[in-house]
C-alpha cells in the first residue's frame, strides 16, 4: 500500500502553470462566444507530466484481468488474447465505412459469414444472427422470435414463458420487455428443474421455456431433453440462455438436446472484452423452426459472393449496420486460433479448473448442491458467527482478488459464485485457495477484521447502490 496521500487533480493545480506551448496567434483575435467560459467552472492548471501521472495513477486503480485473477461467477472473465486486438486493429477492418455497398465490402461480410458458420457448427444451429449487442439483447431477440412464431401460427394466447428460479435476472426482464408473462419454475433438491412443477405449468398458454444450461448454479441440467420434450409437446418452444457456453464448447451442441433458439455471449465464451453493458455481441442461433425469424441482416454467400440479407420472416434489426463489428473480428480470431480441438479443450479445462477449486474449498465453504460442477460453483459464506458473504468478498479485495459474484443465484443463501475460467494456471488457483482458506480462518478467529474490510483500499465500504445510481463525478473540494 502506498502511504503517501494521493492528491486530487485540483490540489495539484498551480496558478498560471500550463502544459502546452501554443504558437503565436497569426489570425485576428475574436471574442469567445458568450456562455462558453463560465467563471464557476474552475479548471486545474498544471504541466504535462503532472497530467500524465494523474491519469496513469487513475488508470491503475482499475481492476483488470490483465493484472489479477478475476473469478466473477457467471461473467467468464477469461484472458482476452492480444492477437484478437491485433486483428481487430487492422486498417481494413477499422476503416470500413458502415454505408459502403456490399460488393465493395466483401472482406467484412466474408468474416461475418465465416463467424456465423463457426457458431452454427458450435451450437448445431441452422442459422445465426450476429446483430444483438449483449446477452440480454439476444434474449430479447429470441423472445421476439418465439412470439412472432406463435402469432404467425394464429396463437396469440401463447404468452407465458416458464423460467427456472435459478435464472439470471435478465431472463424474466427480457420476457417482460417482449410483452410476455413469466412463470417461475422451482428447482428440485438436486438443483435441477422440478419436473412436476414444469409439467403442471405446461398448458395451451405456454409460449416457451427460457432455460440456462449449465444453470447459474454451475450445474448441468441432466433432464434437458425431457424438459424440451415436455415444452414441445405442450406447443411451446425452448429458449436456451447460452451465457454459460464456456462449459460446453466442442462437447455438446445445444440444438442437439432440443434448444430452438439461443444466445451466446461472444464477450464471454469467445474472449472479447466486456463490461459496463458492452459493447459486446449476444449472437442468436436458431433451429430450422425459428431460423427465418432471426434478426437481420445476416451474411449470405452465393457463387462466392457475399451479401447481407434479411431472413424471410425476420423480426427486423436489433442493431445498426453490422452490429459491433470489432467484437466479431476478435471472436473470429479466437475461434480460428483455437480450432475444433481447442474449443473442446477450452470447455474441459474450464470445468476442470472449477472442480479443482471446488474440491479444495468445499470443506471450508459449504455448498448447497454439492454435486460435480461445470465451469463454476456456488458456495455459501455464512459459516462463521456474525460473518456474511459480503464480508468475505470485501476481505478478498485486501488480498488483491476481485470478489466473486455474491448473493446470486437467489436460491442459494449467502451465495458466493466462483468461476475461474480455463485461462488460469494451477499456481494461480492454488494461491487463491490459500487466501480463501486464510479468510475462512479469519472469519472464525477475527470476525471484526472481515466486517471492517477492505482495509487496503483508498475507500472502505461504500453505499454500493448510491455509488452506482448517484455517482459523484465532479470535484467538490
Ligand atoms: C446466465 C446469464 N444470462 C444472461 C446474461 C446477460 O448477458 P449480458 O450481460 O451480455 O447482457 C448473463 C450475464 O452475466 C448471464 O450470466
Short mmCIF file of C-alpha atoms and ligand atoms in Angstrom, two decimals:
data_model
loop_
_atom_site.label_atom_id
_atom_site.label_comp_id
_atom_site.label_asym_id
_atom_site.label_seq_id
_atom_site.Cartn_x
_atom_site.Cartn_y
_atom_site.Cartn_z
CA UNK A 1 0.00 0.00 0.00
CA UNK A 2 1.24 3.49 -0.86
CA UNK A 3 1.27 5.55 2.35
CA UNK A 4 1.72 8.90 0.58
CA UNK A 5 -1.58 10.79 0.46
CA UNK A 6 -2.97 10.85 -3.06
CA UNK A 7 -3.50 14.37 -4.38
CA UNK A 8 -6.63 15.17 -6.37
CA UNK A 9 -6.26 16.95 -9.72
CA UNK A 10 -7.44 20.24 -8.29
CA UNK A 11 -4.98 20.08 -5.43
CA UNK A 12 -2.12 19.72 -7.95
CA UNK A 13 -3.14 22.95 -9.63
CA UNK A 14 -0.76 25.88 -9.53
CA UNK A 15 -1.95 29.29 -10.83
CA UNK A 16 -0.50 30.10 -14.23
CA UNK A 17 1.10 26.69 -14.84
CA UNK A 18 0.45 25.29 -18.33
CA UNK A 19 1.11 22.02 -20.11
CA UNK A 20 1.20 23.28 -23.69
CA UNK A 21 3.05 25.99 -25.59
CA UNK A 22 0.83 27.31 -28.35
CA UNK A 23 2.37 29.01 -31.40
CA UNK A 24 1.96 32.76 -31.69
CA UNK A 25 -1.54 33.60 -32.88
CA UNK A 26 -1.45 34.57 -36.57
CA UNK A 27 -5.14 35.40 -37.02
CA UNK A 28 -7.11 38.29 -35.56
CA UNK A 29 -8.35 37.53 -32.07
CA UNK A 30 -12.09 37.12 -31.73
CA UNK A 31 -14.11 37.01 -28.51
CA UNK A 32 -15.12 33.63 -27.06
CA UNK A 33 -18.88 33.14 -27.66
CA UNK A 34 -20.91 34.23 -24.68
CA UNK A 35 -21.71 31.48 -22.20
CA UNK A 36 -18.77 29.22 -23.13
CA UNK A 37 -16.45 30.49 -20.44
CA UNK A 38 -18.10 30.25 -17.05
CA UNK A 39 -16.13 31.56 -14.07
CA UNK A 40 -17.72 29.00 -11.75
CA UNK A 41 -16.11 26.17 -13.78
CA UNK A 42 -12.65 26.08 -12.32
CA UNK A 43 -10.04 24.15 -14.30
CA UNK A 44 -6.83 22.88 -12.74
CA UNK A 45 -3.68 24.45 -14.12
CA UNK A 46 -0.77 22.04 -14.45
CA UNK A 47 2.13 20.82 -16.58
CA UNK A 48 2.00 17.85 -18.92
CA UNK A 49 3.92 15.42 -16.70
CA UNK A 50 1.59 16.07 -13.78
CA UNK A 51 -1.39 15.40 -16.05
CA UNK A 52 0.18 12.16 -17.32
CA UNK A 53 0.93 10.97 -13.78
CA UNK A 54 -2.56 11.85 -12.63
CA UNK A 55 -4.32 9.88 -15.36
CA UNK A 56 -1.88 6.97 -15.24
CA UNK A 57 -2.45 6.71 -11.47
CA UNK A 58 -6.20 6.74 -12.03
CA UNK A 59 -5.96 4.04 -14.71
CA UNK A 60 -4.06 1.81 -12.30
CA UNK A 61 -6.95 1.88 -9.89
CA UNK A 62 -8.92 -0.26 -12.31
CA UNK A 63 -9.05 -3.93 -11.57
CA UNK A 64 -8.48 -5.97 -14.71
CA UNK A 65 -7.97 -9.50 -15.90
CA UNK A 66 -4.62 -8.36 -17.31
CA UNK A 67 -3.41 -7.64 -13.79
CA UNK A 68 -5.14 -10.07 -11.43
CA UNK A 69 -7.31 -13.20 -11.07
CA UNK A 70 -10.96 -12.27 -11.60
CA UNK A 71 -13.24 -15.17 -10.53
CA UNK A 72 -16.51 -13.31 -11.11
CA UNK A 73 -19.10 -16.10 -11.44
CA UNK A 74 -21.40 -16.05 -14.46
CA UNK A 75 -19.22 -13.44 -16.18
CA UNK A 76 -16.45 -15.67 -17.63
CA UNK A 77 -13.64 -13.19 -17.07
CA UNK A 78 -11.13 -15.15 -19.12
CA UNK A 79 -7.96 -13.74 -20.60
CA UNK A 80 -8.60 -11.99 -23.92
CA UNK A 81 -5.60 -12.84 -26.14
CA UNK A 82 -3.76 -9.83 -27.54
CA UNK A 83 -3.84 -11.41 -31.01
CA UNK A 84 -7.56 -10.53 -31.06
CA UNK A 85 -6.65 -6.87 -30.65
CA UNK A 86 -4.02 -7.01 -33.38
CA UNK A 87 -6.58 -8.49 -35.77
CA UNK A 88 -9.29 -6.00 -34.87
CA UNK A 89 -6.95 -3.06 -35.32
CA UNK A 90 -6.07 -3.85 -38.95
CA UNK A 91 -6.88 -0.75 -41.01
CA UNK A 92 -9.06 -2.73 -43.44
CA UNK A 93 -11.46 -3.69 -40.63
CA UNK A 94 -11.20 -0.48 -38.67
CA UNK A 95 -11.60 1.84 -41.62
CA UNK A 96 -14.51 0.18 -43.42
CA UNK A 97 -17.38 2.64 -43.67
CA UNK A 98 -20.70 1.13 -42.48
CA UNK A 99 -22.54 2.54 -45.50
CA UNK A 100 -20.21 1.05 -48.11
CA UNK A 101 -22.04 -1.19 -50.62
CA UNK A 102 -21.85 -4.96 -50.09
CA UNK A 103 -19.92 -5.55 -53.31
CA UNK A 104 -17.19 -3.20 -52.10
CA UNK A 105 -17.10 -4.64 -48.59
CA UNK A 106 -16.67 -8.32 -49.38
CA UNK A 107 -13.92 -8.87 -46.79
CA UNK A 108 -16.01 -7.70 -43.84
CA UNK A 109 -19.08 -9.65 -44.95
CA UNK A 110 -16.98 -12.76 -45.56
CA UNK A 111 -15.70 -12.52 -41.99
CA UNK A 112 -19.27 -12.22 -40.68
CA UNK A 113 -20.29 -15.22 -42.80
CA UNK A 114 -17.34 -17.31 -41.60
CA UNK A 115 -18.07 -16.47 -37.99
CA UNK A 116 -21.73 -17.34 -38.49
CA UNK A 117 -20.65 -20.73 -39.94
CA UNK A 118 -18.34 -21.42 -36.97
CA UNK A 119 -21.03 -20.55 -34.44
CA UNK A 120 -23.60 -22.64 -36.32
CA UNK A 121 -21.22 -25.60 -36.04
CA UNK A 122 -20.54 -24.99 -32.32
CA UNK A 123 -24.24 -24.71 -31.45
CA UNK A 124 -25.69 -27.14 -34.02
CA UNK A 125 -27.94 -24.35 -35.33
CA UNK A 126 -29.23 -23.99 -38.86
CA UNK A 127 -28.71 -20.20 -38.90
CA UNK A 128 -27.33 -17.47 -36.65
CA UNK A 129 -27.53 -13.68 -36.46
CA UNK A 130 -24.75 -11.53 -35.05
CA UNK A 131 -26.94 -8.46 -34.57
CA UNK A 132 -27.65 -8.31 -30.80
CA UNK A 133 -25.18 -6.32 -28.71
CA UNK A 134 -25.34 -8.31 -25.47
CA UNK A 135 -26.65 -11.50 -23.93
CA UNK A 136 -29.79 -9.76 -22.68
CA UNK A 137 -30.28 -8.25 -26.14
CA UNK A 138 -30.02 -11.77 -27.60
CA UNK A 139 -32.64 -12.95 -25.11
CA UNK A 140 -34.96 -10.15 -26.17
CA UNK A 141 -34.42 -11.07 -29.84
CA UNK A 142 -35.12 -14.74 -29.14
CA UNK A 143 -38.32 -13.99 -27.24
CA UNK A 144 -39.48 -11.68 -30.07
CA UNK A 145 -38.84 -14.60 -32.45
CA UNK A 146 -40.84 -17.03 -30.31
CA UNK A 147 -43.68 -14.52 -30.07
CA UNK A 148 -43.63 -13.91 -33.86
CA UNK A 149 -43.72 -17.68 -34.45
CA UNK A 150 -46.83 -18.17 -32.31
CA UNK A 151 -48.56 -15.14 -33.82
CA UNK A 152 -47.81 -16.42 -37.35
CA UNK A 153 -49.46 -19.72 -36.39
CA UNK A 154 -52.56 -17.93 -35.14
CA UNK A 155 -51.80 -18.45 -31.45
CA UNK A 156 -51.90 -15.01 -29.80
CA UNK A 157 -52.82 -16.63 -26.50
CA UNK A 158 -49.39 -18.20 -26.05
CA UNK A 159 -47.97 -15.55 -23.73
CA UNK A 160 -46.42 -17.49 -20.87
CA UNK A 161 -42.66 -18.00 -20.54
CA UNK A 162 -41.52 -20.56 -17.99
CA UNK A 163 -38.32 -19.62 -16.18
CA UNK A 164 -36.44 -21.70 -13.57
CA UNK A 165 -35.91 -19.94 -10.25
CA UNK A 166 -32.13 -20.11 -10.65
CA UNK A 167 -32.27 -17.88 -13.75
CA UNK A 168 -30.25 -14.74 -14.33
CA UNK A 169 -32.32 -11.58 -13.78
CA UNK A 170 -32.13 -10.64 -17.44
CA UNK A 171 -34.27 -13.69 -18.34
CA UNK A 172 -37.55 -12.53 -16.80
CA UNK A 173 -36.70 -8.93 -17.71
CA UNK A 174 -36.32 -9.77 -21.42
CA UNK A 175 -39.56 -11.75 -21.48
CA UNK A 176 -41.43 -8.95 -19.76
CA UNK A 177 -40.00 -6.36 -22.16
CA UNK A 178 -41.20 -8.53 -25.06
CA UNK A 179 -44.73 -8.40 -23.62
CA UNK A 180 -44.90 -11.95 -22.23
CA UNK A 181 -45.74 -13.01 -18.71
CA UNK A 182 -43.28 -15.09 -16.74
CA UNK A 183 -43.94 -18.11 -14.57
CA UNK A 184 -41.24 -19.22 -12.15
CA UNK A 185 -40.47 -22.94 -12.06
CA UNK A 186 -38.85 -24.09 -8.79
CA UNK A 187 -35.66 -26.14 -8.63
CA UNK A 188 -35.66 -29.66 -7.19
CA UNK A 189 -33.48 -30.89 -4.32
CA UNK A 190 -30.69 -31.62 -6.80
CA UNK A 191 -30.60 -28.07 -8.23
CA UNK A 192 -32.30 -29.09 -11.50
CA UNK A 193 -35.70 -28.03 -12.85
CA UNK A 194 -38.56 -29.55 -10.83
CA UNK A 195 -40.21 -31.71 -13.50
CA UNK A 196 -43.56 -31.99 -11.69
CA UNK A 197 -43.85 -28.22 -11.42
CA UNK A 198 -42.89 -27.88 -15.07
CA UNK A 199 -45.49 -30.45 -16.13
CA UNK A 200 -48.17 -28.60 -14.18
CA UNK A 201 -47.28 -25.30 -15.87
CA UNK A 202 -47.31 -26.68 -19.42
CA UNK A 203 -50.68 -25.70 -20.89
CA UNK A 204 -52.03 -24.12 -24.07
CA UNK A 205 -50.91 -20.61 -22.97
CA UNK A 206 -47.24 -21.56 -22.90
CA UNK A 207 -45.03 -19.69 -25.39
CA UNK A 208 -41.92 -21.49 -24.24
CA UNK A 209 -39.30 -22.01 -21.59
CA UNK A 210 -36.14 -19.97 -21.08
CA UNK A 211 -33.52 -22.25 -19.62
CA UNK A 212 -29.83 -21.83 -18.80
CA UNK A 213 -27.63 -24.89 -19.15
CA UNK A 214 -25.35 -25.25 -17.28
CA UNK A 215 -27.55 -23.35 -14.87
CA UNK A 216 -26.38 -20.40 -12.84
CA UNK A 217 -25.77 -22.90 -10.04
CA UNK A 218 -22.93 -24.19 -12.23
CA UNK A 219 -24.82 -27.48 -12.67
CA UNK A 220 -25.59 -29.37 -15.83
CA UNK A 221 -29.34 -29.79 -16.32
CA UNK A 222 -29.45 -33.56 -16.68
CA UNK A 223 -33.11 -33.57 -17.74
CA UNK A 224 -32.69 -31.08 -20.55
CA UNK A 225 -34.04 -33.44 -23.24
CA UNK A 226 -37.07 -34.38 -21.10
CA UNK A 227 -37.71 -30.70 -20.39
CA UNK A 228 -37.51 -29.75 -24.08
CA UNK A 229 -39.89 -32.58 -24.99
CA UNK A 230 -42.40 -31.57 -22.33
CA UNK A 231 -42.46 -27.98 -23.58
CA UNK A 232 -42.58 -29.02 -27.24
CA UNK A 233 -45.42 -31.44 -26.54
CA UNK A 234 -47.33 -28.54 -24.99
CA UNK A 235 -46.81 -26.49 -28.19
CA UNK A 236 -44.10 -24.23 -26.74
CA UNK A 237 -40.52 -23.53 -27.84
CA UNK A 238 -37.25 -23.75 -25.95
CA UNK A 239 -35.01 -20.69 -25.48
CA UNK A 240 -31.51 -21.53 -24.27
CA UNK A 241 -29.56 -18.92 -22.34
CA UNK A 242 -26.06 -19.69 -23.63
CA UNK A 243 -24.16 -17.38 -21.31
CA UNK A 244 -22.52 -20.45 -19.80
CA UNK A 245 -21.30 -21.97 -23.07
CA UNK A 246 -17.75 -21.90 -21.73
CA UNK A 247 -18.56 -25.25 -20.15
CA UNK A 248 -19.82 -26.85 -23.35
CA UNK A 249 -17.98 -25.70 -26.49
CA UNK A 250 -16.94 -28.72 -28.56
CA UNK A 251 -18.60 -31.07 -26.07
CA UNK A 252 -22.34 -30.55 -26.54
CA UNK A 253 -24.28 -28.77 -29.29
CA UNK A 254 -27.34 -27.20 -27.63
CA UNK A 255 -29.55 -27.71 -30.71
CA UNK A 256 -28.98 -31.49 -30.34
CA UNK A 257 -30.77 -31.52 -26.97
CA UNK A 258 -33.86 -29.62 -28.11
CA UNK A 259 -32.93 -25.91 -27.93
CA UNK A 260 -34.82 -23.94 -30.61
CA UNK A 261 -33.16 -20.57 -30.15
CA UNK A 262 -30.24 -19.47 -28.03
CA UNK A 263 -27.79 -16.65 -27.49
CA UNK A 264 -24.06 -16.98 -26.94
CA UNK A 265 -22.24 -14.10 -25.28
CA UNK A 266 -19.30 -13.62 -27.64
CA UNK A 267 -17.91 -11.27 -24.99
CA UNK A 268 -17.62 -14.21 -22.60
CA UNK A 269 -17.01 -17.55 -24.27
CA UNK A 270 -15.26 -16.14 -27.32
CA UNK A 271 -12.83 -13.91 -25.45
CA UNK A 272 -13.85 -10.41 -26.39
CA UNK A 273 -13.81 -7.57 -23.87
CA UNK A 274 -16.90 -7.00 -21.78
CA UNK A 275 -18.09 -4.78 -19.00
CA UNK A 276 -20.31 -1.83 -18.44
CA UNK A 277 -23.06 -3.30 -20.62
CA UNK A 278 -21.00 -3.65 -23.77
CA UNK A 279 -20.05 -3.24 -26.48
CA UNK A 280 -20.49 -6.95 -26.85
CA UNK A 281 -22.29 -9.39 -29.09
CA UNK A 282 -25.11 -11.70 -27.98
CA UNK A 283 -25.29 -13.76 -31.16
CA UNK A 284 -28.58 -15.67 -31.60
CA UNK A 285 -28.67 -19.12 -33.19
CA UNK A 286 -31.83 -20.91 -34.27
CA UNK A 287 -33.02 -24.39 -35.17
CA UNK A 288 -34.91 -24.73 -38.50
CA UNK A 289 -38.26 -23.95 -36.82
CA UNK A 290 -37.14 -20.39 -35.99
CA UNK A 291 -34.33 -19.70 -38.46
CA UNK A 292 -36.40 -17.44 -40.72
CA UNK A 293 -37.39 -15.26 -37.76
CA UNK A 294 -33.81 -14.27 -36.87
CA UNK A 295 -32.95 -10.59 -36.62
CA UNK A 296 -31.10 -9.35 -39.67
CA UNK A 297 -29.45 -8.64 -41.89
CA UNK A 298 -27.26 -11.71 -41.80
CA UNK A 299 -24.37 -12.58 -44.13
CA UNK A 300 -25.08 -14.90 -47.07
CA UNK A 301 -22.83 -16.45 -49.71
CA UNK A 302 -23.84 -17.30 -53.27
CA UNK A 303 -21.40 -18.32 -56.03
CA UNK A 304 -18.51 -16.99 -53.97
CA UNK A 305 -20.09 -13.56 -53.47
CA UNK A 306 -21.11 -12.28 -50.05
CA UNK A 307 -24.14 -10.11 -49.26
CA UNK A 308 -26.15 -9.02 -46.22
CA UNK A 309 -29.78 -10.17 -46.37
CA UNK A 310 -32.90 -10.25 -44.19
CA UNK A 311 -34.32 -13.67 -43.27
CA UNK A 312 -37.81 -14.04 -44.82
CA UNK A 313 -39.84 -13.58 -41.59
CA UNK A 314 -37.21 -11.59 -39.69
CA UNK A 315 -38.19 -9.77 -36.52
CA UNK A 316 -36.09 -6.93 -38.01
CA UNK A 317 -32.97 -5.15 -36.93
CA UNK A 318 -31.71 -5.18 -33.36
CA UNK A 319 -28.68 -3.00 -34.08
CA UNK A 320 -27.49 -0.56 -36.72
CA UNK A 321 -25.26 -1.70 -39.60
CA UNK A 322 -23.26 -4.91 -38.85
CA UNK A 323 -23.65 -4.69 -35.06
CA UNK A 324 -20.44 -4.46 -33.02
CA UNK A 325 -18.12 -5.43 -35.85
CA UNK A 326 -14.85 -5.09 -33.89
CA UNK A 327 -16.13 -7.73 -31.47
CA UNK A 328 -16.85 -10.06 -34.39
CA UNK A 329 -13.26 -9.79 -35.63
CA UNK A 330 -11.95 -10.62 -32.18
CA UNK A 331 -14.25 -13.64 -31.71
CA UNK A 332 -13.43 -14.97 -35.17
CA UNK A 333 -9.69 -14.63 -34.49
CA UNK A 334 -10.10 -16.53 -31.23
CA UNK A 335 -12.09 -19.37 -32.80
CA UNK A 336 -9.57 -19.74 -35.63
CA UNK A 337 -6.67 -19.72 -33.15
CA UNK A 338 -8.20 -22.48 -31.03
CA UNK A 339 -9.68 -24.62 -33.79
CA UNK A 340 -12.09 -27.50 -33.18
CA UNK A 341 -9.81 -29.35 -30.77
CA UNK A 342 -9.06 -26.14 -28.87
CA UNK A 343 -12.77 -25.41 -28.44
CA UNK A 344 -13.24 -28.73 -26.70
CA UNK A 345 -10.15 -28.30 -24.54
CA UNK A 346 -11.35 -24.84 -23.55
CA UNK A 347 -14.54 -26.27 -22.06
CA UNK A 348 -12.79 -29.25 -20.47
CA UNK A 349 -10.20 -27.01 -18.80
CA UNK A 350 -12.85 -24.54 -17.59
CA UNK A 351 -14.76 -27.41 -15.96
CA UNK A 352 -11.60 -28.99 -14.54
CA UNK A 353 -10.43 -25.70 -13.01
CA UNK A 354 -13.81 -25.09 -11.37
CA UNK A 355 -13.95 -28.62 -9.94
CA UNK A 356 -10.39 -28.31 -8.66
CA UNK A 357 -11.25 -25.12 -6.77
CA UNK A 358 -14.50 -26.60 -5.50
CA UNK A 359 -12.77 -29.75 -4.23
CA UNK A 360 -10.14 -27.71 -2.38
CA UNK A 361 -12.59 -25.21 -0.88
CA UNK A 362 -15.76 -27.14 -0.09
CA UNK A 363 -14.72 -28.18 3.43
CA UNK A 364 -14.33 -24.52 4.39
CA UNK A 365 -17.14 -23.08 2.28
CA UNK A 366 -20.33 -25.17 2.32
CA UNK A 367 -22.08 -25.90 -0.97
CA UNK A 368 -25.85 -26.24 -1.15
CA UNK A 369 -25.91 -28.53 -4.21
CA UNK A 370 -22.67 -30.48 -3.76
CA UNK A 371 -22.65 -32.46 -7.00
CA UNK A 372 -19.90 -32.17 -9.61
CA UNK A 373 -19.94 -28.70 -11.08
CA UNK A 374 -19.41 -27.41 -14.58
CA UNK A 375 -17.44 -24.19 -15.24
CA UNK A 376 -18.37 -22.54 -11.91
CA UNK A 377 -19.71 -23.39 -8.46
CA UNK A 378 -21.78 -21.63 -5.85
CA UNK A 379 -20.56 -21.79 -2.24
CA UNK A 380 -22.02 -20.11 0.85
CA UNK A 381 -20.33 -17.53 3.03
CA UNK A 382 -22.35 -17.79 6.25
CA UNK A 383 -20.36 -20.44 8.12
CA UNK A 384 -18.89 -18.26 10.88
CA UNK A 385 -20.81 -16.44 13.61
CA UNK A 386 -21.67 -12.87 12.58
CA UNK A 387 -19.83 -13.03 9.24
CA UNK A 388 -21.60 -12.74 5.90
CA UNK A 389 -20.67 -13.35 2.29
CA UNK A 390 -20.29 -9.60 1.80
CA UNK A 391 -17.58 -9.50 4.48
CA UNK A 392 -15.69 -12.34 2.82
CA UNK A 393 -15.95 -10.66 -0.57
CA UNK A 394 -14.65 -7.37 0.85
CA UNK A 395 -11.75 -9.11 2.59
CA UNK A 396 -10.71 -10.68 -0.73
CA UNK A 397 -10.05 -7.18 -2.05
CA UNK A 398 -7.37 -6.75 0.63
CA UNK A 399 -5.59 -9.79 -0.82
CA UNK A 400 -5.75 -8.42 -4.36
CA UNK A 401 -8.59 -10.56 -5.71
CA UNK A 402 -11.72 -9.37 -7.43
CA UNK A 403 -14.60 -10.79 -5.35
CA UNK A 404 -16.74 -13.50 -6.92
CA UNK A 405 -20.37 -12.77 -7.76
CA UNK A 406 -22.30 -12.63 -4.49
CA UNK A 407 -25.91 -13.12 -3.42
CA UNK A 408 -26.74 -14.67 -6.79
CA UNK A 409 -28.34 -17.04 -7.69
CA UNK A 410 -31.09 -16.06 -5.30
CA UNK A 411 -31.96 -19.63 -4.32
CA UNK A 412 -28.64 -20.13 -2.53
CA UNK A 413 -28.45 -18.27 0.77
CA UNK A 414 -25.35 -16.07 1.09
CA UNK A 415 -24.19 -17.20 -2.35
CA UNK A 416 -20.55 -16.88 -3.40
CA UNK A 417 -20.25 -17.80 -7.05
CA UNK A 418 -16.78 -18.65 -8.30
CA UNK A 419 -15.82 -19.03 -11.98
CA UNK A 420 -12.08 -19.46 -12.51
CA UNK A 421 -12.19 -19.97 -16.34
CA UNK A 422 -9.77 -22.12 -18.30
CA UNK A 423 -7.08 -19.49 -18.68
CA UNK A 424 -5.77 -19.66 -15.11
CA UNK A 425 -2.78 -21.79 -14.11
CA UNK A 426 -2.72 -24.26 -11.23
CA UNK A 427 -0.34 -21.91 -9.39
CA UNK A 428 -2.90 -19.10 -9.58
CA UNK A 429 -5.69 -21.40 -8.40
CA UNK A 430 -3.57 -22.69 -5.51
CA UNK A 431 -2.65 -19.17 -4.42
CA UNK A 432 -6.34 -18.27 -4.49
CA UNK A 433 -7.25 -21.33 -2.39
CA UNK A 434 -4.60 -20.41 0.18
CA UNK A 435 -6.13 -16.95 0.54
CA UNK A 436 -9.69 -18.25 0.71
CA UNK A 437 -8.72 -20.73 3.44
CA UNK A 438 -6.95 -17.97 5.33
CA UNK A 439 -10.05 -15.78 5.10
CA UNK A 440 -12.22 -18.67 6.34
CA UNK A 441 -9.88 -18.95 9.34
CA UNK A 442 -10.02 -15.18 9.94
CA UNK A 443 -13.82 -15.36 9.81
CA UNK A 444 -13.75 -17.69 12.81
CA UNK A 445 -10.95 -16.10 14.79
CA UNK A 446 -11.27 -12.39 13.99
CA UNK A 447 -14.71 -11.63 12.51
CA UNK A 448 -14.25 -7.90 13.15
CA UNK A 449 -11.35 -7.88 10.68
CA UNK A 450 -13.71 -9.09 7.95
CA UNK A 451 -16.58 -6.84 8.94
CA UNK A 452 -14.30 -3.79 8.55
CA UNK A 453 -12.74 -4.91 5.24
CA UNK A 454 -11.43 -3.74 2.86
CA UNK A 455 -8.55 -2.17 4.76
CA UNK A 456 -6.07 -1.70 1.92
CA UNK A 457 -8.07 0.48 -0.45
CA UNK A 458 -8.39 4.29 -0.66
CA UNK A 459 -12.05 3.98 0.38
CA UNK A 460 -13.66 1.32 2.54
CA UNK A 461 -17.26 0.20 2.38
CA UNK A 462 -19.33 2.25 0.01
CA UNK A 463 -23.04 2.61 -0.30
CA UNK A 464 -22.88 0.49 -3.46
CA UNK A 465 -26.36 1.32 -4.69
CA UNK A 466 -25.81 5.05 -4.29
CA UNK A 467 -22.34 4.73 -5.86
CA UNK A 468 -23.91 3.17 -8.96
CA UNK A 469 -27.08 5.24 -9.15
CA UNK A 470 -25.86 8.64 -7.97
CA UNK A 471 -22.12 8.73 -8.63
CA UNK A 472 -20.30 11.92 -7.67
CA UNK A 473 -18.47 12.72 -10.87
CA UNK A 474 -17.21 16.22 -10.26
CA UNK A 475 -14.77 17.73 -7.79
CA UNK A 476 -16.38 19.39 -4.80
CA UNK A 477 -13.35 20.46 -2.88
C1 LIG B 1 -26.67 -16.60 -17.17
C2 LIG B 1 -26.66 -15.25 -17.80
N1 LIG B 1 -27.64 -14.92 -18.65
C3 LIG B 1 -27.67 -13.72 -19.26
C4 LIG B 1 -26.71 -12.78 -19.02
C5 LIG B 1 -26.82 -11.43 -19.68
O1 LIG B 1 -25.75 -11.22 -20.56
P1 LIG B 1 -25.23 -9.74 -20.87
O2 LIG B 1 -24.56 -9.24 -19.65
O3 LIG B 1 -24.28 -9.92 -22.02
O4 LIG B 1 -26.44 -8.93 -21.26
C6 LIG B 1 -25.69 -13.06 -18.11
C7 LIG B 1 -24.66 -12.04 -17.79
O5 LIG B 1 -23.90 -12.13 -16.89
C8 LIG B 1 -25.64 -14.34 -17.51
O6 LIG B 1 -24.68 -14.67 -16.66
#
